[in-house]
């Protein structure tokens, strides 16, 4: 007769005290990289007919874009999967009939692009897609769309276009639980060049005698997601190649820059510079009140004169230890882990040892083999600025926004029910030049129109009907 061995009380207590890795489920807005021969192709489902069997003129495709989730249990990462799932069986029944409502829902994911930024706030997602100059428009346009984060339903935005002057391009946006507002690192164009640059002939040469285009760079801004109005916080501009932006539950804001190096790769996969210090992408912290980057003063030596001077640098001495690329990526915090930032970034800078044995840009045609577009989930320690690669991600997924299931600080904030017209923009800084925008009108195709135009127009980012 076999006896069941019972654990003693002491053994049970000891077992209960063992550390258990909590599973973290991360959601994201997938940003398709559109490489040739991708493992994530567009799937044709069929033509759409109405209830009378008449062709509607529409064709249904399943696209890679959409909402995804993946789980990290402390040792392994699940492959990103569409969440909610979008399958042919959910749209087309066994007899081949298409559910029109579900078909439109599935087709709308083709519009889910955040190539100029995306953010999830209190159950709603805003995606900003920039449309480059083309034969039908005379300047870049921004398409702004709002989605339900749980269902993936497109709530608005099929025709919501904003002009270039709306400056909606960002390296990332995030909700600040301290004041209940949304901030981002926005790429501002057409800004006035600082006089210390334009008035110094040794530093600046105006070759075409035309400064009308002005300066361009990044600045911390608050954005009102109900009006898409941007309020600049940073007095000047920053010129680093920022790729992410995230805020923890303490209201501390962080951004990563792109980074690449040909330095040594250590046994743990991290890269170092010639002095053996961690290199690669670099972490920076910003003060949301002033919009200024947090810095520290260090003594430096002028190589030409040998004189010492004080230089203000970022608070982190070295890089994260991992290379990345100058492409918008995504990062987020779990509200229960204020010192740990999750980041889905590239594995390298797009460079490596090519077929001639030289360190150079890797060819696109071999991207599946050479790892040019490989991505991974990283954990960034904001106390040190160092990152740890948790897991590579199969098939090179890239995201324009991330948030943690059950760890999203914006949930329950009632952000969308609040007024954001007044309040925190009243700071002791010079008024932003963004508050006075040109009054050019656009039709729904994005073309500039005259005052005599009749129909629906967009002016300063708002729709009007001109009769």
GROMACS .gro file of C-alpha atoms in nm:
model
  467
    1UNK     CA    1   0.000   0.000   0.000
    2UNK     CA    2   0.143   0.334  -0.101
    3UNK     CA    3   0.132   0.622   0.142
    4UNK     CA    4   0.101   0.986   0.041
    5UNK     CA    5   0.381   1.187   0.193
    6UNK     CA    6   0.258   1.502   0.362
    7UNK     CA    7   0.462   1.820   0.378
    8UNK     CA    8   0.532   1.948   0.723
    9UNK     CA    9   0.400   2.289   0.830
   10UNK     CA   10   0.752   2.430   0.811
   11UNK     CA   11   0.799   2.293   0.459
   12UNK     CA   12   0.468   2.440   0.349
   13UNK     CA   13   0.561   2.781   0.483
   14UNK     CA   14   0.899   2.761   0.313
   15UNK     CA   15   0.735   2.667  -0.016
   16UNK     CA   16   0.492   2.956   0.010
   17UNK     CA   17   0.783   3.196   0.065
   18UNK     CA   18   0.955   3.105  -0.261
   19UNK     CA   19   0.954   3.394  -0.510
   20UNK     CA   20   0.690   3.363  -0.780
   21UNK     CA   21   0.729   3.550  -1.107
   22UNK     CA   22   0.406   3.733  -1.175
   23UNK     CA   23   0.292   3.711  -1.534
   24UNK     CA   24   0.284   4.042  -1.716
   25UNK     CA   25   0.049   4.078  -2.011
   26UNK     CA   26   0.142   4.362  -2.244
   27UNK     CA   27  -0.095   4.503  -2.504
   28UNK     CA   28   0.012   4.705  -2.804
   29UNK     CA   29  -0.081   4.878  -3.128
   30UNK     CA   30   0.108   4.694  -3.397
   31UNK     CA   31   0.302   4.910  -3.643
   32UNK     CA   32   0.361   4.712  -3.961
   33UNK     CA   33   0.707   4.756  -4.111
   34UNK     CA   34   0.592   4.650  -4.461
   35UNK     CA   35   0.902   4.456  -4.556
   36UNK     CA   36   0.895   4.251  -4.872
   37UNK     CA   37   0.819   3.878  -4.833
   38UNK     CA   38   0.695   3.940  -4.478
   39UNK     CA   39   0.571   3.653  -4.266
   40UNK     CA   40   0.269   3.875  -4.191
   41UNK     CA   41   0.104   3.906  -4.533
   42UNK     CA   42  -0.229   4.062  -4.625
   43UNK     CA   43  -0.489   3.786  -4.661
   44UNK     CA   44  -0.766   3.824  -4.917
   45UNK     CA   45  -1.096   3.692  -4.781
   46UNK     CA   46  -1.338   3.773  -5.059
   47UNK     CA   47  -1.578   4.023  -5.208
   48UNK     CA   48  -1.854   4.167  -4.994
   49UNK     CA   49  -2.217   4.135  -5.101
   50UNK     CA   50  -2.527   4.285  -4.945
   51UNK     CA   51  -2.826   4.092  -4.810
   52UNK     CA   52  -2.970   4.072  -5.163
   53UNK     CA   53  -2.656   3.917  -5.305
   54UNK     CA   54  -2.548   4.236  -5.484
   55UNK     CA   55  -2.178   4.318  -5.493
   56UNK     CA   56  -2.108   4.621  -5.274
   57UNK     CA   57  -1.787   4.721  -5.451
   58UNK     CA   58  -1.588   4.636  -5.140
   59UNK     CA   59  -1.333   4.362  -5.086
   60UNK     CA   60  -1.241   4.221  -4.748
   61UNK     CA   61  -0.879   4.178  -4.648
   62UNK     CA   62  -0.724   4.066  -4.322
   63UNK     CA   63  -0.421   4.280  -4.248
   64UNK     CA   64  -0.137   4.248  -3.995
   65UNK     CA   65  -0.236   4.577  -3.828
   66UNK     CA   66  -0.445   4.560  -3.514
   67UNK     CA   67  -0.430   4.513  -3.139
   68UNK     CA   68  -0.193   4.251  -3.005
   69UNK     CA   69  -0.095   4.110  -2.668
   70UNK     CA   70   0.194   3.901  -2.537
   71UNK     CA   71   0.275   3.763  -2.192
   72UNK     CA   72   0.602   3.749  -2.001
   73UNK     CA   73   0.618   3.502  -1.709
   74UNK     CA   74   0.971   3.581  -1.595
   75UNK     CA   75   1.139   3.326  -1.820
   76UNK     CA   76   0.954   3.312  -2.153
   77UNK     CA   77   0.759   3.545  -2.377
   78UNK     CA   78   0.455   3.431  -2.571
   79UNK     CA   79   0.439   3.524  -2.937
   80UNK     CA   80   0.231   3.837  -3.004
   81UNK     CA   81  -0.126   3.746  -3.097
   82UNK     CA   82  -0.417   3.957  -3.217
   83UNK     CA   83  -0.627   4.054  -2.917
   84UNK     CA   84  -0.919   4.056  -2.988
   85UNK     CA   85  -0.860   3.787  -3.251
   86UNK     CA   86  -0.952   3.863  -3.611
   87UNK     CA   87  -1.024   3.539  -3.794
   88UNK     CA   88  -1.199   3.444  -4.115
   89UNK     CA   89  -1.439   3.225  -3.917
   90UNK     CA   90  -1.556   3.530  -3.721
   91UNK     CA   91  -1.653   3.711  -4.039
   92UNK     CA   92  -1.753   3.445  -4.294
   93UNK     CA   93  -1.986   3.157  -4.203
   94UNK     CA   94  -1.965   2.801  -4.336
   95UNK     CA   95  -2.186   2.881  -4.636
   96UNK     CA   96  -1.961   3.169  -4.734
   97UNK     CA   97  -2.190   3.451  -4.628
   98UNK     CA   98  -2.018   3.760  -4.489
   99UNK     CA   99  -2.134   3.932  -4.171
  100UNK     CA  100  -2.129   4.291  -4.295
  101UNK     CA  101  -2.079   4.450  -3.954
  102UNK     CA  102  -1.793   4.218  -3.863
  103UNK     CA  103  -1.643   4.256  -4.210
  104UNK     CA  104  -1.626   4.632  -4.172
  105UNK     CA  105  -1.480   4.590  -3.824
  106UNK     CA  106  -1.205   4.362  -3.960
  107UNK     CA  107  -1.136   4.590  -4.257
  108UNK     CA  108  -1.098   4.897  -4.034
  109UNK     CA  109  -0.774   4.760  -3.889
  110UNK     CA  110  -0.615   4.861  -4.217
  111UNK     CA  111  -0.646   5.217  -4.079
  112UNK     CA  112  -0.480   5.139  -3.745
  113UNK     CA  113  -0.145   5.305  -3.801
  114UNK     CA  114   0.040   5.511  -3.543
  115UNK     CA  115   0.345   5.596  -3.750
  116UNK     CA  116   0.340   5.944  -3.591
  117UNK     CA  117   0.243   5.826  -3.245
  118UNK     CA  118  -0.029   5.640  -3.054
  119UNK     CA  119  -0.150   5.625  -2.695
  120UNK     CA  120  -0.403   5.427  -2.490
  121UNK     CA  121  -0.591   5.631  -2.228
  122UNK     CA  122  -0.873   5.497  -2.012
  123UNK     CA  123  -0.987   5.233  -2.257
  124UNK     CA  124  -0.955   5.446  -2.572
  125UNK     CA  125  -0.672   5.449  -2.825
  126UNK     CA  126  -0.567   5.746  -3.035
  127UNK     CA  127  -0.355   5.670  -3.343
  128UNK     CA  128  -0.188   5.941  -3.550
  129UNK     CA  129  -0.089   5.852  -3.903
  130UNK     CA  130   0.111   6.095  -4.115
  131UNK     CA  131   0.048   6.100  -4.487
  132UNK     CA  132   0.348   6.224  -4.679
  133UNK     CA  133   0.343   6.475  -4.962
  134UNK     CA  134   0.193   6.337  -5.281
  135UNK     CA  135   0.036   6.450  -5.603
  136UNK     CA  136  -0.300   6.501  -5.432
  137UNK     CA  137  -0.182   6.708  -5.135
  138UNK     CA  138   0.055   6.999  -5.110
  139UNK     CA  139   0.172   6.919  -4.760
  140UNK     CA  140   0.182   6.641  -4.505
  141UNK     CA  141  -0.147   6.556  -4.338
  142UNK     CA  142  -0.222   6.378  -4.010
  143UNK     CA  143  -0.505   6.127  -3.987
  144UNK     CA  144  -0.631   6.099  -3.627
  145UNK     CA  145  -0.845   5.800  -3.530
  146UNK     CA  146  -1.000   5.682  -3.202
  147UNK     CA  147  -1.049   5.315  -3.117
  148UNK     CA  148  -1.199   5.106  -2.839
  149UNK     CA  149  -0.906   4.929  -2.673
  150UNK     CA  150  -1.112   4.625  -2.571
  151UNK     CA  151  -1.301   4.556  -2.893
  152UNK     CA  152  -1.087   4.723  -3.158
  153UNK     CA  153  -1.391   4.912  -3.286
  154UNK     CA  154  -1.311   5.226  -3.484
  155UNK     CA  155  -1.507   5.498  -3.305
  156UNK     CA  156  -1.409   5.797  -3.518
  157UNK     CA  157  -1.151   5.923  -3.761
  158UNK     CA  158  -1.215   5.789  -4.110
  159UNK     CA  159  -1.213   6.147  -4.236
  160UNK     CA  160  -1.041   6.333  -3.954
  161UNK     CA  161  -0.742   6.499  -4.119
  162UNK     CA  162  -0.523   6.770  -3.968
  163UNK     CA  163  -0.272   6.991  -4.153
  164UNK     CA  164   0.102   6.987  -4.100
  165UNK     CA  165   0.072   7.298  -3.885
  166UNK     CA  166  -0.105   7.088  -3.621
  167UNK     CA  167   0.242   6.938  -3.538
  168UNK     CA  168   0.102   6.603  -3.428
  169UNK     CA  169   0.411   6.396  -3.502
  170UNK     CA  170   0.569   6.256  -3.186
  171UNK     CA  171   0.824   6.009  -3.057
  172UNK     CA  172   0.553   5.888  -2.822
  173UNK     CA  173   0.272   5.997  -2.592
  174UNK     CA  174   0.179   5.889  -2.240
  175UNK     CA  175  -0.076   5.954  -1.966
  176UNK     CA  176   0.047   6.127  -1.650
  177UNK     CA  177  -0.150   5.995  -1.348
  178UNK     CA  178  -0.026   6.283  -1.129
  179UNK     CA  179  -0.222   6.556  -1.311
  180UNK     CA  180  -0.448   6.344  -1.534
  181UNK     CA  181  -0.311   6.485  -1.862
  182UNK     CA  182  -0.138   6.340  -2.168
  183UNK     CA  183   0.212   6.446  -2.270
  184UNK     CA  184   0.442   6.360  -2.555
  185UNK     CA  185   0.772   6.435  -2.722
  186UNK     CA  186   0.645   6.618  -3.029
  187UNK     CA  187   0.850   6.694  -3.336
  188UNK     CA  188   0.793   7.063  -3.402
  189UNK     CA  189   0.868   7.213  -3.741
  190UNK     CA  190   0.887   7.571  -3.862
  191UNK     CA  191   1.021   7.704  -3.531
  192UNK     CA  192   1.228   8.023  -3.525
  193UNK     CA  193   1.601   7.961  -3.518
  194UNK     CA  194   1.767   8.082  -3.195
  195UNK     CA  195   1.958   8.411  -3.233
  196UNK     CA  196   2.274   8.262  -3.083
  197UNK     CA  197   2.285   8.038  -3.391
  198UNK     CA  198   2.177   8.278  -3.664
  199UNK     CA  199   2.395   8.565  -3.539
  200UNK     CA  200   2.714   8.359  -3.514
  201UNK     CA  201   2.876   8.345  -3.863
  202UNK     CA  202   3.126   8.083  -3.747
  203UNK     CA  203   2.846   7.851  -3.638
  204UNK     CA  204   2.576   7.919  -3.893
  205UNK     CA  205   2.575   8.008  -4.260
  206UNK     CA  206   2.248   8.097  -4.429
  207UNK     CA  207   2.331   7.966  -4.774
  208UNK     CA  208   1.995   8.036  -4.936
  209UNK     CA  209   1.906   8.355  -4.744
  210UNK     CA  210   1.577   8.195  -4.648
  211UNK     CA  211   1.488   8.115  -4.288
  212UNK     CA  212   1.116   8.077  -4.349
  213UNK     CA  213   1.122   7.704  -4.288
  214UNK     CA  214   1.267   7.765  -3.943
  215UNK     CA  215   1.411   7.509  -3.706
  216UNK     CA  216   1.283   7.162  -3.621
  217UNK     CA  217   1.327   6.936  -3.321
  218UNK     CA  218   1.157   6.773  -3.023
  219UNK     CA  219   0.983   6.939  -2.731
  220UNK     CA  220   0.774   6.820  -2.438
  221UNK     CA  221   0.413   6.914  -2.507
  222UNK     CA  222   0.079   6.853  -2.346
  223UNK     CA  223  -0.190   6.736  -2.587
  224UNK     CA  224  -0.564   6.756  -2.545
  225UNK     CA  225  -0.690   6.436  -2.708
  226UNK     CA  226  -1.044   6.571  -2.741
  227UNK     CA  227  -0.936   6.864  -2.960
  228UNK     CA  228  -0.588   6.743  -3.066
  229UNK     CA  229  -0.452   7.082  -2.964
  230UNK     CA  230  -0.082   7.073  -2.872
  231UNK     CA  231   0.061   7.298  -2.598
  232UNK     CA  232   0.437   7.330  -2.596
  233UNK     CA  233   0.610   7.304  -2.260
  234UNK     CA  234   0.980   7.299  -2.350
  235UNK     CA  235   1.112   7.655  -2.415
  236UNK     CA  236   1.355   7.533  -2.683
  237UNK     CA  237   1.403   7.221  -2.891
  238UNK     CA  238   1.597   6.899  -2.845
  239UNK     CA  239   1.772   6.740  -3.140
  240UNK     CA  240   1.837   6.384  -3.019
  241UNK     CA  241   1.686   6.096  -3.216
  242UNK     CA  242   1.415   6.010  -2.965
  243UNK     CA  243   1.229   5.686  -3.030
  244UNK     CA  244   1.005   5.638  -2.722
  245UNK     CA  245   0.826   5.825  -2.445
  246UNK     CA  246   0.673   5.687  -2.123
  247UNK     CA  247   0.556   5.813  -1.782
  248UNK     CA  248   0.550   5.609  -1.460
  249UNK     CA  249   0.291   5.629  -1.180
  250UNK     CA  250   0.503   5.892  -1.001
  251UNK     CA  251   0.474   6.132  -1.295
  252UNK     CA  252   0.835   6.085  -1.405
  253UNK     CA  253   0.879   6.104  -1.783
  254UNK     CA  254   1.142   5.913  -1.979
  255UNK     CA  255   1.255   5.883  -2.340
  256UNK     CA  256   1.500   5.659  -2.520
  257UNK     CA  257   1.721   5.764  -2.808
  258UNK     CA  258   1.830   5.547  -3.096
  259UNK     CA  259   2.178   5.408  -3.063
  260UNK     CA  260   2.426   5.200  -3.257
  261UNK     CA  261   2.788   5.106  -3.219
  262UNK     CA  262   3.057   4.889  -3.366
  263UNK     CA  263   3.198   4.825  -3.020
  264UNK     CA  264   3.251   4.495  -2.847
  265UNK     CA  265   2.955   4.271  -2.765
  266UNK     CA  266   2.980   4.114  -2.419
  267UNK     CA  267   2.872   3.763  -2.325
  268UNK     CA  268   2.527   3.888  -2.221
  269UNK     CA  269   2.473   4.051  -2.561
  270UNK     CA  270   2.528   4.408  -2.444
  271UNK     CA  271   2.747   4.646  -2.640
  272UNK     CA  272   3.024   4.865  -2.501
  273UNK     CA  273   3.226   5.159  -2.627
  274UNK     CA  274   3.603   5.171  -2.669
  275UNK     CA  275   3.644   5.230  -2.295
  276UNK     CA  276   3.430   4.932  -2.199
  277UNK     CA  277   3.129   5.139  -2.091
  278UNK     CA  278   2.774   5.046  -2.187
  279UNK     CA  279   2.673   5.202  -2.519
  280UNK     CA  280   2.370   5.184  -2.746
  281UNK     CA  281   2.033   5.352  -2.692
  282UNK     CA  282   2.038   5.610  -2.411
  283UNK     CA  283   1.774   5.690  -2.148
  284UNK     CA  284   1.680   6.048  -2.059
  285UNK     CA  285   1.441   6.192  -1.801
  286UNK     CA  286   1.229   6.506  -1.844
  287UNK     CA  287   1.062   6.744  -1.599
  288UNK     CA  288   0.700   6.775  -1.713
  289UNK     CA  289   0.654   7.103  -1.527
  290UNK     CA  290   0.924   7.288  -1.718
  291UNK     CA  291   0.960   7.058  -2.019
  292UNK     CA  292   1.334   7.050  -1.961
  293UNK     CA  293   1.560   6.748  -1.972
  294UNK     CA  294   1.704   6.658  -1.633
  295UNK     CA  295   2.081   6.705  -1.636
  296UNK     CA  296   2.383   6.713  -1.412
  297UNK     CA  297   2.693   6.930  -1.427
  298UNK     CA  298   3.028   6.765  -1.505
  299UNK     CA  299   3.374   6.905  -1.561
  300UNK     CA  300   3.507   6.867  -1.916
  301UNK     CA  301   3.832   6.963  -2.088
  302UNK     CA  302   3.859   7.149  -2.418
  303UNK     CA  303   4.080   6.930  -2.639
  304UNK     CA  304   4.221   7.230  -2.828
  305UNK     CA  305   4.294   7.468  -2.541
  306UNK     CA  306   4.321   7.228  -2.248
  307UNK     CA  307   4.092   7.451  -2.046
  308UNK     CA  308   3.828   7.301  -1.821
  309UNK     CA  309   3.464   7.398  -1.842
  310UNK     CA  310   3.131   7.285  -1.700
  311UNK     CA  311   2.910   7.073  -1.924
  312UNK     CA  312   2.551   6.976  -1.853
  313UNK     CA  313   2.475   6.619  -1.952
  314UNK     CA  314   2.197   6.367  -1.896
  315UNK     CA  315   2.168   6.209  -1.553
  316UNK     CA  316   2.266   5.864  -1.683
  317UNK     CA  317   2.634   5.814  -1.747
  318UNK     CA  318   2.609   5.530  -1.998
  319UNK     CA  319   2.376   5.371  -2.251
  320UNK     CA  320   2.125   5.093  -2.206
  321UNK     CA  321   2.370   4.840  -2.348
  322UNK     CA  322   2.159   4.761  -2.655
  323UNK     CA  323   2.155   4.906  -3.004
  324UNK     CA  324   1.836   5.023  -3.165
  325UNK     CA  325   1.717   5.212  -3.471
  326UNK     CA  326   1.581   5.556  -3.545
  327UNK     CA  327   1.226   5.431  -3.590
  328UNK     CA  328   0.939   5.506  -3.357
  329UNK     CA  329   0.908   5.236  -3.097
  330UNK     CA  330   0.706   5.197  -2.778
  331UNK     CA  331   0.761   5.178  -2.404
  332UNK     CA  332   0.536   5.172  -2.099
  333UNK     CA  333   0.528   5.125  -1.723
  334UNK     CA  334   0.329   4.893  -1.503
  335UNK     CA  335   0.172   5.122  -1.241
  336UNK     CA  336   0.290   4.873  -0.977
  337UNK     CA  337   0.654   4.886  -1.096
  338UNK     CA  338   0.762   5.253  -1.114
  339UNK     CA  339   1.132   5.173  -1.164
  340UNK     CA  340   1.090   4.922  -1.445
  341UNK     CA  341   1.011   5.034  -1.800
  342UNK     CA  342   0.908   4.783  -2.065
  343UNK     CA  343   1.037   4.861  -2.412
  344UNK     CA  344   0.986   4.682  -2.743
  345UNK     CA  345   1.283   4.790  -2.949
  346UNK     CA  346   1.514   4.674  -3.222
  347UNK     CA  347   1.796   4.432  -3.154
  348UNK     CA  348   2.050   4.630  -3.356
  349UNK     CA  349   2.100   4.960  -3.534
  350UNK     CA  350   2.034   4.807  -3.874
  351UNK     CA  351   2.407   4.764  -3.918
  352UNK     CA  352   2.643   4.472  -3.891
  353UNK     CA  353   2.916   4.282  -4.070
  354UNK     CA  354   2.812   4.271  -4.434
  355UNK     CA  355   2.908   4.016  -4.702
  356UNK     CA  356   3.236   4.200  -4.763
  357UNK     CA  357   3.334   4.172  -4.399
  358UNK     CA  358   3.284   4.543  -4.328
  359UNK     CA  359   3.069   4.705  -4.061
  360UNK     CA  360   2.794   4.876  -4.257
  361UNK     CA  361   2.421   4.892  -4.319
  362UNK     CA  362   2.278   4.544  -4.366
  363UNK     CA  363   2.086   4.483  -4.690
  364UNK     CA  364   1.707   4.479  -4.688
  365UNK     CA  365   1.690   4.174  -4.913
  366UNK     CA  366   1.844   3.955  -4.643
  367UNK     CA  367   1.650   4.098  -4.349
  368UNK     CA  368   1.515   3.759  -4.246
  369UNK     CA  369   1.862   3.611  -4.212
  370UNK     CA  370   2.081   3.903  -4.106
  371UNK     CA  371   1.861   4.031  -3.823
  372UNK     CA  372   1.839   4.386  -3.955
  373UNK     CA  373   1.481   4.428  -3.831
  374UNK     CA  374   1.483   4.191  -3.533
  375UNK     CA  375   1.299   4.322  -3.227
  376UNK     CA  376   1.289   4.223  -2.861
  377UNK     CA  377   1.119   4.296  -2.530
  378UNK     CA  378   1.351   4.485  -2.296
  379UNK     CA  379   1.329   4.585  -1.933
  380UNK     CA  380   1.490   4.922  -1.857
  381UNK     CA  381   1.594   5.002  -1.501
  382UNK     CA  382   1.533   5.376  -1.461
  383UNK     CA  383   1.756   5.389  -1.152
  384UNK     CA  384   2.062   5.303  -1.364
  385UNK     CA  385   1.953   5.354  -1.727
  386UNK     CA  386   2.062   4.998  -1.808
  387UNK     CA  387   1.842   4.758  -2.004
  388UNK     CA  388   1.801   4.382  -1.999
  389UNK     CA  389   1.684   4.189  -2.301
  390UNK     CA  390   1.403   3.967  -2.175
  391UNK     CA  391   1.327   3.790  -2.503
  392UNK     CA  392   1.353   3.831  -2.876
  393UNK     CA  393   1.018   3.861  -3.052
  394UNK     CA  394   0.937   3.623  -3.335
  395UNK     CA  395   0.878   3.785  -3.675
  396UNK     CA  396   1.007   4.128  -3.575
  397UNK     CA  397   0.699   4.290  -3.427
  398UNK     CA  398   0.710   4.666  -3.370
  399UNK     CA  399   0.456   4.872  -3.175
  400UNK     CA  400   0.354   5.238  -3.168
  401UNK     CA  401   0.196   5.212  -2.821
  402UNK     CA  402   0.215   4.971  -2.526
  403UNK     CA  403   0.025   4.929  -2.199
  404UNK     CA  404   0.017   4.666  -1.925
  405UNK     CA  405  -0.299   4.466  -1.861
  406UNK     CA  406  -0.413   4.556  -1.509
  407UNK     CA  407  -0.123   4.799  -1.476
  408UNK     CA  408  -0.250   5.090  -1.685
  409UNK     CA  409  -0.256   5.398  -1.460
  410UNK     CA  410  -0.507   5.575  -1.686
  411UNK     CA  411  -0.788   5.324  -1.625
  412UNK     CA  412  -1.069   5.485  -1.425
  413UNK     CA  413  -0.935   5.835  -1.479
  414UNK     CA  414  -1.246   5.950  -1.670
  415UNK     CA  415  -1.009   6.134  -1.902
  416UNK     CA  416  -1.258   6.152  -2.189
  417UNK     CA  417  -1.528   6.305  -1.969
  418UNK     CA  418  -1.309   6.589  -1.843
  419UNK     CA  419  -1.244   6.933  -1.987
  420UNK     CA  420  -0.885   7.004  -2.078
  421UNK     CA  421  -0.930   7.357  -2.212
  422UNK     CA  422  -0.773   7.529  -1.911
  423UNK     CA  423  -0.536   7.441  -1.633
  424UNK     CA  424  -0.181   7.322  -1.653
  425UNK     CA  425  -0.081   7.513  -1.969
  426UNK     CA  426  -0.083   7.831  -1.757
  427UNK     CA  427   0.283   7.801  -1.659
  428UNK     CA  428   0.551   8.068  -1.629
  429UNK     CA  429   0.691   8.015  -1.977
  430UNK     CA  430   0.661   8.221  -2.290
  431UNK     CA  431   0.338   8.143  -2.478
  432UNK     CA  432   0.380   7.871  -2.736
  433UNK     CA  433   0.393   7.977  -3.098
  434UNK     CA  434   0.158   7.686  -3.161
  435UNK     CA  435  -0.140   7.871  -3.016
  436UNK     CA  436  -0.175   8.092  -3.324
  437UNK     CA  437  -0.211   7.869  -3.627
  438UNK     CA  438  -0.263   7.955  -3.991
  439UNK     CA  439  -0.622   7.961  -4.107
  440UNK     CA  440  -0.569   7.770  -4.432
  441UNK     CA  441  -0.869   7.558  -4.526
  442UNK     CA  442  -0.856   7.201  -4.660
  443UNK     CA  443  -1.119   6.981  -4.818
  444UNK     CA  444  -1.161   6.619  -4.708
  445UNK     CA  445  -0.906   6.509  -4.969
  446UNK     CA  446  -0.646   6.722  -4.794
  447UNK     CA  447  -0.620   6.982  -5.069
  448UNK     CA  448  -0.598   7.353  -4.993
  449UNK     CA  449  -0.913   7.540  -5.093
  450UNK     CA  450  -1.009   7.906  -5.123
  451UNK     CA  451  -1.262   8.096  -4.917
  452UNK     CA  452  -1.516   8.050  -5.196
  453UNK     CA  453  -1.511   7.670  -5.160
  454UNK     CA  454  -1.848   7.513  -5.078
  455UNK     CA  455  -1.876   7.195  -4.876
  456UNK     CA  456  -1.705   7.036  -4.576
  457UNK     CA  457  -1.369   7.194  -4.493
  458UNK     CA  458  -1.106   7.149  -4.223
  459UNK     CA  459  -0.967   7.465  -4.067
  460UNK     CA  460  -0.724   7.461  -3.773
  461UNK     CA  461  -0.801   7.093  -3.727
  462UNK     CA  462  -1.179   7.141  -3.699
  463UNK     CA  463  -1.456   7.059  -3.946
  464UNK     CA  464  -1.689   7.321  -4.088
  465UNK     CA  465  -1.964   7.319  -4.349
  466UNK     CA  466  -1.930   7.611  -4.592
  467UNK     CA  467  -2.258   7.686  -4.771
   0.00000   0.00000   0.00000
